[in-house]
Amino acid sequence: MGNDMYAVKFQGNGNTRPDKQLILYASCSADLTLEKGYKFFSIVESRTGNQGYTPSGTYGPISSHPASNMTIKMLHEKQQMKQRPMMQP
């Protein structure tokens, strides 16, 4: 994507609450931002939903797991963004 943009992906299990999912995303994004030498990140794109599947070669009910993709842009300085609020790790 670029040196300052990353895709953060998450797939929980059937017990993962939406609020826990957001906390895990923010924590992972903050860690990655600091690791790459930046101070701030902004969420550029976010997609959430449930991913259903059955284990390979089996029949039966489909399990539903929360799955999300988020694209973040890392910044050295706080800047005014039009779309979403800036987050600091």
Short mmCIF file of N, CA, C and O in Angstrom, two decimals:
data_model
loop_
_atom_site.label_atom_id
_atom_site.label_comp_id
_atom_site.label_asym_id
_atom_site.label_seq_id
_atom_site.Cartn_x
_atom_site.Cartn_y
_atom_site.Cartn_z
N MET A 1 0.81 -1.20 0.00
CA MET A 1 0.00 0.00 0.00
C MET A 1 0.86 1.26 0.00
O MET A 1 0.48 2.25 -0.54
N GLY A 2 1.96 1.20 0.68
CA GLY A 2 2.82 2.36 0.81
C GLY A 2 3.50 2.31 2.16
O GLY A 2 3.13 1.52 3.03
N ASN A 3 4.50 3.14 2.34
CA ASN A 3 5.25 3.13 3.59
C ASN A 3 4.44 3.64 4.78
O ASN A 3 4.77 3.32 5.91
N ASP A 4 3.41 4.43 4.52
CA ASP A 4 2.64 5.01 5.62
C ASP A 4 1.19 4.52 5.68
O ASP A 4 0.40 5.01 6.47
N MET A 5 0.85 3.54 4.85
CA MET A 5 -0.52 3.00 4.86
C MET A 5 -0.46 1.49 5.00
O MET A 5 0.33 0.81 4.34
N TYR A 6 -1.32 0.97 5.89
CA TYR A 6 -1.35 -0.46 6.15
C TYR A 6 -2.79 -0.95 6.26
O TYR A 6 -3.67 -0.23 6.72
N ALA A 7 -2.98 -2.20 5.87
CA ALA A 7 -4.27 -2.87 6.04
C ALA A 7 -4.19 -3.69 7.32
O ALA A 7 -3.27 -4.48 7.50
N VAL A 8 -5.13 -3.47 8.21
CA VAL A 8 -5.20 -4.21 9.47
C VAL A 8 -6.43 -5.11 9.36
O VAL A 8 -7.53 -4.63 9.09
N LYS A 9 -6.24 -6.41 9.56
CA LYS A 9 -7.34 -7.37 9.41
C LYS A 9 -7.55 -8.11 10.71
O LYS A 9 -6.62 -8.36 11.46
N PHE A 10 -8.80 -8.45 10.97
CA PHE A 10 -9.15 -9.16 12.19
C PHE A 10 -10.28 -10.13 11.91
O PHE A 10 -11.22 -9.81 11.20
N GLN A 11 -10.16 -11.34 12.46
CA GLN A 11 -11.26 -12.29 12.43
C GLN A 11 -11.36 -12.92 13.81
O GLN A 11 -10.44 -13.58 14.27
N GLY A 12 -12.46 -12.66 14.46
CA GLY A 12 -12.67 -13.19 15.80
C GLY A 12 -13.36 -14.55 15.75
O GLY A 12 -13.57 -15.13 14.69
N ASN A 13 -13.72 -15.03 16.93
CA ASN A 13 -14.51 -16.25 16.99
C ASN A 13 -15.95 -15.89 17.33
O ASN A 13 -16.30 -14.72 17.41
N GLY A 14 -16.78 -16.88 17.52
CA GLY A 14 -18.19 -16.63 17.79
C GLY A 14 -18.46 -15.88 19.08
O GLY A 14 -19.57 -15.39 19.30
N ASN A 15 -17.47 -15.77 19.95
CA ASN A 15 -17.65 -15.09 21.24
C ASN A 15 -17.11 -13.66 21.25
O ASN A 15 -17.17 -12.99 22.27
N THR A 16 -16.55 -13.19 20.15
CA THR A 16 -15.95 -11.87 20.10
C THR A 16 -17.02 -10.78 19.99
O THR A 16 -17.78 -10.75 19.04
N ARG A 17 -17.07 -9.92 21.00
CA ARG A 17 -18.04 -8.81 21.00
C ARG A 17 -17.53 -7.68 20.10
O ARG A 17 -16.32 -7.49 19.97
N PRO A 18 -18.43 -6.91 19.50
CA PRO A 18 -18.00 -5.79 18.63
C PRO A 18 -17.11 -4.78 19.35
O PRO A 18 -16.16 -4.27 18.76
N ASP A 19 -17.38 -4.48 20.63
CA ASP A 19 -16.55 -3.52 21.34
C ASP A 19 -15.14 -4.07 21.57
O ASP A 19 -14.15 -3.34 21.49
N LYS A 20 -15.01 -5.35 21.79
CA LYS A 20 -13.70 -5.99 21.97
C LYS A 20 -12.93 -5.95 20.64
O LYS A 20 -11.72 -5.73 20.61
N GLN A 21 -13.65 -6.14 19.55
CA GLN A 21 -13.05 -6.10 18.22
C GLN A 21 -12.43 -4.72 17.97
O GLN A 21 -11.31 -4.62 17.49
N LEU A 22 -13.13 -3.66 18.32
CA LEU A 22 -12.63 -2.30 18.14
C LEU A 22 -11.38 -2.05 19.00
O LEU A 22 -10.41 -1.44 18.54
N ILE A 23 -11.38 -2.55 20.22
CA ILE A 23 -10.23 -2.39 21.11
C ILE A 23 -9.01 -3.10 20.53
O ILE A 23 -7.90 -2.56 20.53
N LEU A 24 -9.20 -4.31 20.01
CA LEU A 24 -8.10 -5.06 19.42
C LEU A 24 -7.55 -4.35 18.17
O LEU A 24 -6.34 -4.30 17.96
N TYR A 25 -8.44 -3.81 17.36
CA TYR A 25 -8.02 -3.05 16.18
C TYR A 25 -7.19 -1.84 16.57
O TYR A 25 -6.13 -1.59 16.01
N ALA A 26 -7.68 -1.06 17.51
CA ALA A 26 -6.98 0.15 17.94
C ALA A 26 -5.62 -0.19 18.53
O ALA A 26 -4.62 0.48 18.24
N SER A 27 -5.56 -1.23 19.33
CA SER A 27 -4.31 -1.64 19.95
C SER A 27 -3.30 -2.10 18.91
O SER A 27 -2.12 -1.69 18.94
N CYS A 28 -3.73 -2.91 17.97
CA CYS A 28 -2.85 -3.39 16.91
C CYS A 28 -2.36 -2.23 16.04
O CYS A 28 -1.18 -2.14 15.69
N SER A 29 -3.27 -1.32 15.69
CA SER A 29 -2.91 -0.16 14.87
C SER A 29 -1.93 0.75 15.60
O SER A 29 -0.98 1.26 14.99
N ALA A 30 -2.14 0.95 16.89
CA ALA A 30 -1.24 1.79 17.68
C ALA A 30 0.15 1.16 17.78
O ALA A 30 1.16 1.85 17.60
N ASP A 31 0.22 -0.14 18.03
CA ASP A 31 1.51 -0.83 18.10
C ASP A 31 2.26 -0.73 16.78
O ASP A 31 3.46 -0.45 16.75
N LEU A 32 1.56 -0.96 15.68
CA LEU A 32 2.17 -0.89 14.36
C LEU A 32 2.66 0.52 14.05
O LEU A 32 3.76 0.72 13.51
N THR A 33 1.86 1.52 14.42
CA THR A 33 2.23 2.92 14.19
C THR A 33 3.53 3.27 14.92
O THR A 33 4.44 3.86 14.33
N LEU A 34 3.64 2.90 16.17
CA LEU A 34 4.86 3.18 16.95
C LEU A 34 6.04 2.38 16.42
O LEU A 34 7.16 2.89 16.33
N GLU A 35 5.80 1.13 16.05
CA GLU A 35 6.86 0.28 15.52
C GLU A 35 7.48 0.87 14.25
O GLU A 35 8.68 0.75 14.01
N LYS A 36 6.65 1.52 13.43
CA LYS A 36 7.12 2.10 12.18
C LYS A 36 7.67 3.51 12.34
O LYS A 36 8.06 4.16 11.38
N GLY A 37 7.69 4.03 13.59
CA GLY A 37 8.28 5.34 13.86
C GLY A 37 7.34 6.52 13.70
O GLY A 37 7.79 7.66 13.62
N TYR A 38 6.04 6.27 13.66
CA TYR A 38 5.06 7.34 13.53
C TYR A 38 4.41 7.61 14.88
O TYR A 38 4.51 6.81 15.81
N LYS A 39 3.73 8.75 15.00
CA LYS A 39 3.07 9.13 16.26
C LYS A 39 1.55 9.01 16.20
O LYS A 39 0.91 8.85 17.24
N PHE A 40 0.97 9.14 15.03
CA PHE A 40 -0.48 9.16 14.88
C PHE A 40 -0.92 8.23 13.76
O PHE A 40 -0.13 7.92 12.87
N PHE A 41 -2.19 7.82 13.83
CA PHE A 41 -2.77 7.12 12.70
C PHE A 41 -4.21 7.57 12.52
O PHE A 41 -4.87 8.00 13.45
N SER A 42 -4.66 7.47 11.29
CA SER A 42 -6.03 7.82 10.95
C SER A 42 -6.65 6.65 10.21
O SER A 42 -5.97 6.00 9.39
N ILE A 43 -7.90 6.35 10.48
CA ILE A 43 -8.60 5.27 9.79
C ILE A 43 -9.09 5.82 8.46
O ILE A 43 -9.90 6.75 8.43
N VAL A 44 -8.59 5.27 7.37
CA VAL A 44 -8.95 5.72 6.03
C VAL A 44 -10.18 4.98 5.52
O VAL A 44 -11.06 5.56 4.90
N GLU A 45 -10.25 3.68 5.82
CA GLU A 45 -11.37 2.86 5.37
C GLU A 45 -11.60 1.75 6.39
O GLU A 45 -10.66 1.22 6.97
N SER A 46 -12.86 1.43 6.61
CA SER A 46 -13.21 0.38 7.55
C SER A 46 -14.38 -0.43 7.01
O SER A 46 -15.38 0.14 6.59
N ARG A 47 -14.21 -1.74 7.00
CA ARG A 47 -15.28 -2.65 6.58
C ARG A 47 -15.45 -3.74 7.64
O ARG A 47 -14.48 -4.36 8.04
N THR A 48 -16.67 -3.92 8.09
CA THR A 48 -16.94 -4.95 9.08
C THR A 48 -18.07 -5.85 8.60
O THR A 48 -18.85 -5.48 7.74
N GLY A 49 -18.15 -7.01 9.20
CA GLY A 49 -19.22 -7.94 8.87
C GLY A 49 -18.96 -9.27 9.55
O GLY A 49 -18.09 -9.39 10.40
N ASN A 50 -19.73 -10.25 9.17
CA ASN A 50 -19.55 -11.60 9.69
C ASN A 50 -19.13 -12.51 8.56
O ASN A 50 -19.63 -12.41 7.45
N GLN A 51 -18.20 -13.38 8.85
CA GLN A 51 -17.76 -14.35 7.86
C GLN A 51 -18.26 -15.70 8.30
O GLN A 51 -17.96 -16.17 9.39
N GLY A 52 -19.06 -16.34 7.45
CA GLY A 52 -19.60 -17.65 7.78
C GLY A 52 -18.83 -18.74 7.07
O GLY A 52 -18.33 -18.55 5.97
N TYR A 53 -18.69 -19.88 7.73
CA TYR A 53 -18.00 -21.00 7.10
C TYR A 53 -18.42 -22.31 7.77
O TYR A 53 -18.94 -22.33 8.87
N THR A 54 -18.19 -23.40 7.06
CA THR A 54 -18.31 -24.73 7.65
C THR A 54 -16.95 -25.38 7.54
O THR A 54 -16.21 -25.14 6.58
N PRO A 55 -16.57 -26.19 8.51
CA PRO A 55 -15.26 -26.86 8.43
C PRO A 55 -15.18 -27.68 7.14
O PRO A 55 -16.17 -28.26 6.70
N SER A 56 -14.02 -27.74 6.55
CA SER A 56 -13.81 -28.41 5.27
C SER A 56 -14.29 -29.86 5.31
O SER A 56 -13.97 -30.61 6.22
N GLY A 57 -15.07 -30.21 4.30
CA GLY A 57 -15.52 -31.60 4.16
C GLY A 57 -16.66 -31.99 5.08
O GLY A 57 -16.92 -33.17 5.25
N THR A 58 -17.33 -31.02 5.71
CA THR A 58 -18.42 -31.35 6.62
C THR A 58 -19.71 -30.69 6.17
O THR A 58 -19.71 -29.77 5.36
N TYR A 59 -20.81 -31.18 6.70
CA TYR A 59 -22.12 -30.60 6.47
C TYR A 59 -22.66 -30.15 7.81
O TYR A 59 -22.33 -30.72 8.84
N GLY A 60 -23.49 -29.15 7.80
CA GLY A 60 -24.07 -28.70 9.05
C GLY A 60 -24.23 -27.21 9.09
O GLY A 60 -24.11 -26.53 8.07
N PRO A 61 -24.49 -26.67 10.29
CA PRO A 61 -24.72 -25.23 10.41
C PRO A 61 -23.46 -24.43 10.10
O PRO A 61 -22.34 -24.89 10.30
N ILE A 62 -23.68 -23.24 9.60
CA ILE A 62 -22.57 -22.33 9.29
C ILE A 62 -22.25 -21.52 10.53
O ILE A 62 -23.13 -20.94 11.15
N SER A 63 -20.98 -21.51 10.91
CA SER A 63 -20.54 -20.70 12.04
C SER A 63 -20.31 -19.27 11.57
O SER A 63 -19.85 -19.04 10.46
N SER A 64 -20.63 -18.31 12.41
CA SER A 64 -20.45 -16.91 12.07
C SER A 64 -19.39 -16.30 12.97
O SER A 64 -19.44 -16.43 14.19
N HIS A 65 -18.41 -15.66 12.36
CA HIS A 65 -17.32 -15.02 13.09
C HIS A 65 -17.19 -13.57 12.63
O HIS A 65 -17.22 -13.31 11.44
N PRO A 66 -17.03 -12.63 13.57
CA PRO A 66 -16.84 -11.24 13.17
C PRO A 66 -15.52 -11.09 12.39
O PRO A 66 -14.50 -11.63 12.80
N ALA A 67 -15.59 -10.43 11.27
CA ALA A 67 -14.40 -10.19 10.45
C ALA A 67 -14.41 -8.73 10.01
O ALA A 67 -15.45 -8.19 9.69
N SER A 68 -13.24 -8.12 10.02
CA SER A 68 -13.14 -6.72 9.65
C SER A 68 -11.82 -6.45 8.96
O SER A 68 -10.83 -7.13 9.18
N ASN A 69 -11.85 -5.44 8.12
CA ASN A 69 -10.65 -4.92 7.46
C ASN A 69 -10.63 -3.42 7.67
O ASN A 69 -11.65 -2.76 7.52
N MET A 70 -9.47 -2.89 8.01
CA MET A 70 -9.33 -1.46 8.21
C MET A 70 -8.03 -1.01 7.55
O MET A 70 -7.02 -1.69 7.67
N THR A 71 -8.08 0.10 6.85
CA THR A 71 -6.88 0.70 6.27
C THR A 71 -6.54 1.92 7.11
O THR A 71 -7.40 2.77 7.35
N ILE A 72 -5.29 1.98 7.57
CA ILE A 72 -4.86 3.13 8.36
C ILE A 72 -3.74 3.87 7.64
O ILE A 72 -2.97 3.28 6.88
N LYS A 73 -3.69 5.17 7.87
CA LYS A 73 -2.61 6.02 7.37
C LYS A 73 -1.86 6.54 8.58
O LYS A 73 -2.46 7.10 9.50
N MET A 74 -0.55 6.35 8.58
CA MET A 74 0.28 6.78 9.69
C MET A 74 0.86 8.17 9.41
O MET A 74 1.19 8.49 8.27
N LEU A 75 0.98 8.96 10.47
CA LEU A 75 1.45 10.34 10.35
C LEU A 75 2.47 10.65 11.44
O LEU A 75 2.37 10.15 12.55
N HIS A 76 3.43 11.51 11.10
CA HIS A 76 4.41 11.96 12.09
C HIS A 76 3.85 13.09 12.94
O HIS A 76 4.17 13.21 14.12
N GLU A 77 3.02 13.92 12.35
CA GLU A 77 2.43 15.06 13.05
C GLU A 77 0.91 14.99 12.95
O GLU A 77 0.37 14.47 11.97
N LYS A 78 0.25 15.53 13.93
CA LYS A 78 -1.21 15.57 13.92
C LYS A 78 -1.66 16.52 12.82
O LYS A 78 -1.19 17.65 12.72
N GLN A 79 -2.56 16.05 11.97
CA GLN A 79 -3.09 16.85 10.87
C GLN A 79 -4.60 16.81 10.91
O GLN A 79 -5.20 15.89 11.44
N GLN A 80 -5.19 17.82 10.33
CA GLN A 80 -6.64 17.87 10.24
C GLN A 80 -7.10 16.91 9.14
O GLN A 80 -6.68 17.02 8.01
N MET A 81 -7.93 15.95 9.49
CA MET A 81 -8.46 15.00 8.51
C MET A 81 -9.95 15.26 8.34
O MET A 81 -10.65 15.53 9.31
N LYS A 82 -10.45 15.14 7.13
CA LYS A 82 -11.85 15.41 6.85
C LYS A 82 -12.78 14.27 7.26
O LYS A 82 -13.87 14.49 7.71
N GLN A 83 -12.30 13.02 7.10
CA GLN A 83 -13.19 11.88 7.24
C GLN A 83 -13.38 11.38 8.66
O GLN A 83 -14.48 11.20 9.13
N ARG A 84 -12.30 11.13 9.38
CA ARG A 84 -12.39 10.51 10.69
C ARG A 84 -11.44 11.20 11.67
O ARG A 84 -10.44 11.77 11.28
N PRO A 85 -11.72 11.08 12.94
CA PRO A 85 -10.84 11.71 13.93
C PRO A 85 -9.47 11.03 13.97
O PRO A 85 -9.35 9.86 13.69
N MET A 86 -8.46 11.80 14.32
CA MET A 86 -7.10 11.31 14.44
C MET A 86 -6.97 10.52 15.74
O MET A 86 -7.57 10.85 16.75
N MET A 87 -6.19 9.46 15.72
CA MET A 87 -5.97 8.65 16.91
C MET A 87 -4.48 8.67 17.23
O MET A 87 -3.65 8.60 16.34
N GLN A 88 -4.17 8.77 18.51
CA GLN A 88 -2.78 8.74 18.95
C GLN A 88 -2.59 7.49 19.79
O GLN A 88 -3.36 7.23 20.70
N PRO A 89 -1.56 6.68 19.46
CA PRO A 89 -1.33 5.43 20.23
C PRO A 89 -0.92 5.72 21.65
O PRO A 89 -0.44 6.75 21.98
#
